[in-house]
PDB file of C-alpha atoms in Angstrom:
ATOM      1  CA  MET A   1     -14.881   9.220  -5.094  1.00 82.00           C
ATOM      2  CA  HIS A   2     -15.860   5.941  -6.664  1.00 89.00           C
ATOM      3  CA  GLU A   3     -15.135   7.498 -10.056  1.00 92.00           C
ATOM      4  CA  LEU A   4     -11.428   7.745  -9.170  1.00 90.00           C
ATOM      5  CA  LEU A   5     -11.356   4.026  -8.442  1.00 90.00           C
ATOM      6  CA  ILE A   6     -13.264   3.231 -11.631  1.00 92.00           C
ATOM      7  CA  THR A   7     -10.832   5.360 -13.641  1.00 93.00           C
ATOM      8  CA  GLN A   8      -7.851   3.642 -12.023  1.00 90.00           C
ATOM      9  CA  MET A   9      -9.294   0.189 -12.659  1.00 91.00           C
ATOM     10  CA  SER A  10     -10.058   1.180 -16.256  1.00 92.00           C
ATOM     11  CA  TYR A  11      -6.314   1.475 -16.885  1.00 92.00           C
ATOM     12  CA  LEU A  12      -6.117  -2.273 -16.244  1.00 91.00           C
ATOM     13  CA  ILE A  13      -9.429  -3.705 -17.477  1.00 94.00           C
ATOM     14  CA  ARG A  14     -12.515  -2.848 -19.507  1.00 94.00           C
ATOM     15  CA  MET A  15     -15.751  -2.581 -17.548  1.00 94.00           C
ATOM     16  CA  SER A  16     -19.378  -2.446 -18.572  1.00 95.00           C
ATOM     17  CA  ASP A  17     -21.739   0.158 -17.145  1.00 95.00           C
ATOM     18  CA  GLU A  18     -23.274  -2.586 -14.979  1.00 95.00           C
ATOM     19  CA  GLU A  19     -19.855  -3.509 -13.592  1.00 94.00           C
ATOM     20  CA  LYS A  20     -19.131   0.157 -12.808  1.00 94.00           C
ATOM     21  CA  GLU A  21     -22.429   0.385 -10.949  1.00 95.00           C
ATOM     22  CA  TRP A  22     -21.540  -2.790  -9.014  1.00 94.00           C
ATOM     23  CA  ILE A  23     -18.319  -1.045  -7.896  1.00 93.00           C
ATOM     24  CA  ARG A  24     -20.271   2.005  -6.724  1.00 94.00           C
ATOM     25  CA  GLN A  25     -22.539  -0.233  -4.650  1.00 94.00           C
ATOM     26  CA  ARG A  26     -19.994  -2.660  -3.163  1.00 92.00           C
ATOM     27  CA  PHE A  27     -16.991  -0.470  -2.378  1.00 93.00           C
ATOM     28  CA  GLU A  28     -17.386   1.480   0.872  1.00 95.00           C
ATOM     29  CA  ILE A  29     -15.747   4.849   1.580  1.00 96.00           C
ATOM     30  CA  LYS A  30     -13.925   5.053   4.931  1.00 97.00           C
ATOM     31  CA  THR A  31     -12.018   7.949   6.462  1.00 98.00           C
ATOM     32  CA  TYR A  32      -9.190   7.778   8.986  1.00 98.00           C
ATOM     33  CA  GLN A  33      -7.439  10.416  11.041  1.00 98.00           C
ATOM     34  CA  LYS A  34      -3.665  10.750  11.195  1.00 97.00           C
ATOM     35  CA  GLY A  35      -2.362   7.964  13.441  1.00 97.00           C
ATOM     36  CA  GLU A  36      -5.418   5.711  13.077  1.00 98.00           C
ATOM     37  CA  TYR A  37      -5.001   2.180  11.800  1.00 97.00           C
ATOM     38  CA  PHE A  38      -6.465   0.645   8.684  1.00 97.00           C
ATOM     39  CA  LEU A  39      -5.220  -2.657  10.125  1.00 97.00           C
ATOM     40  CA  ARG A  40      -3.662  -3.485  13.488  1.00 97.00           C
ATOM     41  CA  GLU A  41      -1.040  -6.129  14.073  1.00 96.00           C
ATOM     42  CA  GLY A  42      -2.745  -9.392  15.058  1.00 96.00           C
ATOM     43  CA  GLN A  43      -6.023  -8.603  13.290  1.00 97.00           C
ATOM     44  CA  VAL A  44      -7.167 -10.492  10.215  1.00 97.00           C
ATOM     45  CA  CYS A  45      -7.224  -8.197   7.184  1.00 95.00           C
ATOM     46  CA  ARG A  46     -10.791  -8.393   5.909  1.00 95.00           C
ATOM     47  CA  GLU A  47     -10.710  -5.532   3.393  1.00 95.00           C
ATOM     48  CA  ALA A  48      -8.589  -4.388   0.486  1.00 93.00           C
ATOM     49  CA  GLY A  49      -8.543  -0.673  -0.161  1.00 93.00           C
ATOM     50  CA  PHE A  50      -7.847   1.993  -2.743  1.00 93.00           C
ATOM     51  CA  ILE A  51      -6.419   5.198  -1.270  1.00 94.00           C
ATOM     52  CA  VAL A  52      -8.217   8.293  -2.538  1.00 96.00           C
ATOM     53  CA  GLU A  53      -6.498  10.813  -0.239  1.00 96.00           C
ATOM     54  CA  GLY A  54      -3.662  10.513   2.249  1.00 96.00           C
ATOM     55  CA  MET A  55      -0.962   7.993   2.934  1.00 96.00           C
ATOM     56  CA  VAL A  56      -0.330   4.847   4.973  1.00 96.00           C
ATOM     57  CA  ARG A  57       2.747   3.077   6.238  1.00 95.00           C
ATOM     58  CA  TYR A  58       3.250  -0.624   6.854  1.00 94.00           C
ATOM     59  CA  VAL A  59       4.682  -1.226  10.322  1.00 95.00           C
ATOM     60  CA  LEU A  60       6.369  -4.256  11.878  1.00 93.00           C
ATOM     61  CA  THR A  61       7.001  -4.213  15.624  1.00 93.00           C
ATOM     62  CA  LYS A  62      10.114  -5.927  16.926  1.00 90.00           C
ATOM     63  CA  ASP A  63      10.089  -7.900  20.193  1.00 90.00           C
ATOM     64  CA  ASN A  64      11.650  -4.904  21.966  1.00 92.00           C
ATOM     65  CA  GLY A  65       8.764  -2.661  20.845  1.00 89.00           C
ATOM     66  CA  GLU A  66      10.731  -0.835  18.153  1.00 89.00           C
ATOM     67  CA  GLU A  67       8.616  -0.069  15.084  1.00 91.00           C
ATOM     68  CA  LEU A  68      10.015  -0.668  11.607  1.00 91.00           C
ATOM     69  CA  THR A  69       8.483   1.080   8.613  1.00 92.00           C
ATOM     70  CA  VAL A  70       8.571  -1.415   5.761  1.00 90.00           C
ATOM     71  CA  ASP A  71       6.519   0.297   3.064  1.00 90.00           C
ATOM     72  CA  PHE A  72       4.251   3.186   2.121  1.00 92.00           C
ATOM     73  CA  ASN A  73       1.154   3.628  -0.042  1.00 90.00           C
ATOM     74  CA  LYS A  74      -0.302   6.923  -1.170  1.00 92.00           C
ATOM     75  CA  GLU A  75      -3.135   8.325  -3.254  1.00 94.00           C
ATOM     76  CA  MET A  76      -4.172   6.232  -6.243  1.00 91.00           C
ATOM     77  CA  GLU A  77      -2.570   3.073  -4.828  1.00 90.00           C
ATOM     78  CA  TYR A  78      -4.054  -0.054  -3.299  1.00 90.00           C
ATOM     79  CA  THR A  79      -3.467  -1.041   0.321  1.00 92.00           C
ATOM     80  CA  CYS A  80      -3.941  -4.345   2.090  1.00 93.00           C
ATOM     81  CA  ASN A  81      -2.009  -6.986   3.987  1.00 93.00           C
ATOM     82  CA  TYR A  82      -2.493  -9.497   1.203  1.00 90.00           C
ATOM     83  CA  ALA A  83      -1.109 -12.494   3.098  1.00 91.00           C
ATOM     84  CA  SER A  84      -3.614 -11.981   5.919  1.00 93.00           C
ATOM     85  CA  PHE A  85      -6.385 -11.066   3.467  1.00 93.00           C
ATOM     86  CA  LEU A  86      -5.934 -14.186   1.342  1.00 91.00           C
ATOM     87  CA  ASP A  87      -5.420 -16.856   3.994  1.00 94.00           C
ATOM     88  CA  LYS A  88      -7.336 -15.113   6.802  1.00 95.00           C
ATOM     89  CA  SER A  89      -4.366 -15.330   9.178  1.00 96.00           C
ATOM     90  CA  PRO A  90      -3.567 -12.710  11.834  1.00 97.00           C
ATOM     91  CA  SER A  91      -1.518  -9.911  10.338  1.00 95.00           C
ATOM     92  CA  GLU A  92       2.098  -9.697  11.444  1.00 94.00           C
ATOM     93  CA  SER A  93       2.188  -6.027  10.503  1.00 94.00           C
ATOM     94  CA  ALA A  94      -0.002  -2.969  10.888  1.00 97.00           C
ATOM     95  CA  ILE A  95      -1.155  -0.416   8.339  1.00 97.00           C
ATOM     96  CA  GLN A  96      -1.231   3.040   9.895  1.00 97.00           C
ATOM     97  CA  CYS A  97      -2.511   6.263   8.359  1.00 97.00           C
ATOM     98  CA  ILE A  98       0.187   8.911   8.573  1.00 96.00           C
ATOM     99  CA  GLU A  99      -2.075  11.650   7.246  1.00 96.00           C
ATOM    100  CA  PRO A 100      -5.840  12.079   7.245  1.00 97.00           C
ATOM    101  CA  THR A 101      -6.732   9.340   4.750  1.00 98.00           C
ATOM    102  CA  THR A 102      -9.757   8.308   2.709  1.00 97.00           C
ATOM    103  CA  ILE A 103      -9.838   4.716   1.491  1.00 97.00           C
ATOM    104  CA  ILE A 104     -12.439   2.978  -0.654  1.00 96.00           C
ATOM    105  CA  VAL A 105     -12.624  -0.620   0.614  1.00 96.00           C
ATOM    106  CA  ILE A 106     -14.018  -3.942  -0.539  1.00 93.00           C
ATOM    107  CA  SER A 107     -14.487  -7.112   1.487  1.00 95.00           C
ATOM    108  CA  TYR A 108     -12.788 -10.385   0.646  1.00 94.00           C
ATOM    109  CA  ASP A 109     -16.063 -12.008  -0.449  1.00 94.00           C
ATOM    110  CA  ASP A 110     -17.036  -9.086  -2.673  1.00 94.00           C
ATOM    111  CA  LEU A 111     -13.582  -9.051  -4.264  1.00 92.00           C
ATOM    112  CA  GLN A 112     -13.924 -12.768  -5.047  1.00 92.00           C
ATOM    113  CA  GLU A 113     -17.277 -11.982  -6.668  1.00 93.00           C
ATOM    114  CA  LEU A 114     -15.616  -9.235  -8.741  1.00 91.00           C
ATOM    115  CA  TYR A 115     -12.994 -11.734  -9.932  1.00 91.00           C
ATOM    116  CA  GLU A 116     -15.660 -14.275 -10.890  1.00 91.00           C
ATOM    117  CA  HIS A 117     -18.400 -12.141 -12.404  1.00 90.00           C
ATOM    118  CA  PHE A 118     -16.621  -9.254 -14.093  1.00 92.00           C
ATOM    119  CA  THR A 119     -15.732  -9.988 -17.701  1.00 92.00           C
ATOM    120  CA  GLU A 120     -12.081  -9.154 -16.946  1.00 93.00           C
ATOM    121  CA  GLY A 121     -12.166  -9.727 -13.190  1.00 91.00           C
ATOM    122  CA  GLN A 122      -9.550 -12.488 -13.206  1.00 91.00           C
ATOM    123  CA  LYS A 123      -7.262 -10.282 -15.297  1.00 92.00           C
ATOM    124  CA  PHE A 124      -7.612  -7.459 -12.773  1.00 90.00           C
ATOM    125  CA  GLY A 125      -6.628  -9.755  -9.892  1.00 87.00           C
ATOM    126  CA  ARG A 126      -3.691 -11.193 -11.823  1.00 89.00           C
ATOM    127  CA  LEU A 127      -2.309  -7.767 -12.787  1.00 88.00           C
ATOM    128  CA  ILE A 128      -2.500  -6.502  -9.197  1.00 85.00           C
ATOM    129  CA  CYS A 129      -0.789  -9.661  -7.898  1.00 84.00           C
ATOM    130  CA  GLU A 130       1.946  -9.426 -10.533  1.00 88.00           C
ATOM    131  CA  PHE A 131       2.634  -5.822  -9.572  1.00 84.00           C
ATOM    132  CA  LEU A 132       2.801  -6.700  -5.871  1.00 81.00           C
ATOM    133  CA  TYR A 133       5.086  -9.660  -6.556  1.00 84.00           C
ATOM    134  CA  VAL A 134       7.581  -7.547  -8.504  1.00 83.00           C
ATOM    135  CA  GLN A 135       7.595  -4.891  -5.766  1.00 79.00           C
ATOM    136  CA  ALA A 136       8.199  -7.528  -3.073  1.00 79.00           C
ATOM    137  CA  ILE A 137      11.074  -9.134  -4.992  1.00 84.00           C
ATOM    138  CA  LYS A 138      12.753  -5.754  -5.543  1.00 78.00           C
ATOM    139  CA  LYS A 139      12.462  -4.952  -1.846  1.00 76.00           C
ATOM    140  CA  VAL A 140      13.899  -8.304  -0.738  1.00 75.00           C
ATOM    141  CA  GLN A 141      16.785  -7.982  -3.190  1.00 77.00           C
ATOM    142  CA  SER A 142      17.509  -4.491  -1.908  1.00 72.00           C
ATOM    143  CA  LEU A 143      17.619  -5.701   1.687  1.00 70.00           C
ATOM    144  CA  TYR A 144      20.101  -8.444   0.835  1.00 71.00           C
ATOM    145  CA  THR A 145      22.314  -6.643  -1.670  1.00 73.00           C
ATOM    146  CA  GLY A 146      22.067  -2.942  -0.986  1.00 71.00           C
ATOM    147  CA  ASP A 147      23.854  -0.883   1.597  1.00 85.00           C
ATOM    148  CA  PRO A 148      21.881   1.881   3.376  1.00 87.00           C
ATOM    149  CA  GLU A 149      22.946   4.545   0.879  1.00 88.00           C
ATOM    150  CA  ARG A 150      21.780   2.441  -2.038  1.00 86.00           C
ATOM    151  CA  ARG A 151      18.469   1.693  -0.258  1.00 87.00           C
ATOM    152  CA  TYR A 152      18.001   5.430   0.325  1.00 90.00           C
ATOM    153  CA  LEU A 153      18.628   6.142  -3.361  1.00 88.00           C
ATOM    154  CA  GLN A 154      16.090   3.439  -4.262  1.00 85.00           C
ATOM    155  CA  PHE A 155      13.644   5.007  -1.804  1.00 86.00           C
ATOM    156  CA  LEU A 156      14.120   8.365  -3.553  1.00 88.00           C
ATOM    157  CA  ASP A 157      13.663   6.724  -6.930  1.00 86.00           C
ATOM    158  CA  VAL A 158      10.293   5.268  -5.900  1.00 83.00           C
ATOM    159  CA  TYR A 159       9.041   7.784  -3.323  1.00 85.00           C
ATOM    160  CA  SER A 160      10.804  11.113  -4.064  1.00 85.00           C
ATOM    161  CA  ASN A 161       7.478  12.971  -4.134  1.00 88.00           C
ATOM    162  CA  LEU A 162       6.718  11.711  -0.612  1.00 88.00           C
ATOM    163  CA  VAL A 163       9.865  13.067   1.085  1.00 89.00           C
ATOM    164  CA  PRO A 164       8.270  16.384   2.117  1.00 91.00           C
ATOM    165  CA  ARG A 165       5.283  14.506   3.559  1.00 92.00           C
ATOM    166  CA  LEU A 166       7.234  11.985   5.653  1.00 92.00           C
ATOM    167  CA  PRO A 167       9.006  12.422   8.985  1.00 91.00           C
ATOM    168  CA  GLN A 168      12.705  11.637   8.662  1.00 90.00           C
ATOM    169  CA  TYR A 169      12.433   8.834  11.244  1.00 91.00           C
ATOM    170  CA  TYR A 170       9.954   6.969   8.977  1.00 92.00           C
ATOM    171  CA  ILE A 171      12.377   7.286   6.078  1.00 91.00           C
ATOM    172  CA  SER A 172      15.346   6.169   8.186  1.00 92.00           C
ATOM    173  CA  SER A 173      13.339   3.193   9.468  1.00 90.00           C
ATOM    174  CA  TYR A 174      12.421   2.237   5.910  1.00 89.00           C
ATOM    175  CA  VAL A 175      16.065   2.482   4.821  1.00 88.00           C
ATOM    176  CA  GLY A 176      17.163   0.509   7.884  1.00 87.00           C
ATOM    177  CA  VAL A 177      19.292   3.093   9.691  1.00 90.00           C
ATOM    178  CA  GLN A 178      18.975   5.457  12.628  1.00 91.00           C
ATOM    179  CA  PRO A 179      18.009   9.103  11.832  1.00 90.00           C
ATOM    180  CA  PRO A 180      21.582  10.458  12.414  1.00 90.00           C
ATOM    181  CA  SER A 181      22.919   7.924   9.895  1.00 92.00           C
ATOM    182  CA  LEU A 182      20.309   8.994   7.349  1.00 91.00           C
ATOM    183  CA  SER A 183      21.376  12.619   7.885  1.00 91.00           C
ATOM    184  CA  ARG A 184      24.975  11.656   7.108  1.00 91.00           C
ATOM    185  CA  ILE A 185      23.890   9.787   3.973  1.00 92.00           C
ATOM    186  CA  ARG A 186      21.874  12.803   2.811  1.00 89.00           C
ATOM    187  CA  LYS A 187      24.837  15.132   3.410  1.00 89.00           C
ATOM    188  CA  ARG A 188      27.184  12.861   1.448  1.00 89.00           C
ATOM    189  CA  LEU A 189      24.759  12.717  -1.451  1.00 86.00           C
ATOM    190  CA  ALA A 190      24.260  16.496  -1.458  1.00 83.00           C
ATOM    191  CA  LYS A 191      27.964  17.107  -2.160  1.00 77.00           C
TER     192      LYS A 191
END
C-alpha cells in the first residue's frame, strides 16, 4: 500500500530510494469501518492521511445537533483537518468514514521531518497547501455566490463519480438543501 502513496507523491516531487524507504517506515496503515471516525469533533488532529481505499466526509455539527456535510475525500486523496493539525487546536469538525476505509497516516512531527530532510520536502508541503487553498476559496465563493442548483452542478463537476456511492442526504447537506429540495433540483436538471 505504501507504493500507492509513493507513486502519488512522485507526481509532485522526486524522491531518492532512501526517501522512499523512509516513507515505508514512517507512514502507518490504519483501517476504519463504515461510520468510524478518523477524527472526532473536539479532538486535536495529530495525523495527516492518504486514503488508499474508501471515502470520508467532513462533518460540522450545528448547536441543534444537525450534521452538515462540508466536504468529501476519496481514494488517492489526502485527508486531515489542517487547521487543527497545524496549530494543535481542537477540531471544530469531524472526519467520518462513510465506507470501509484504509488510510496511510503520518504524525505531525514526522511530516515536519519529511519537509526538512527530503530534498523536495518543502516543495511537497507547498504544493499540497496551494491545492487546499484553491479548493477552500472555490468552496467559499460558491457558498456566497451560488444558489443550490449551481452548488449541485459544481458538486457534480467535482464529485460526479461519487454520486452512486453517497446517500442523497449527504449530497443534499453538502449542497445546503433538504433532500426533497435536492430531488426537485435533480428533476429540473434531468429535463
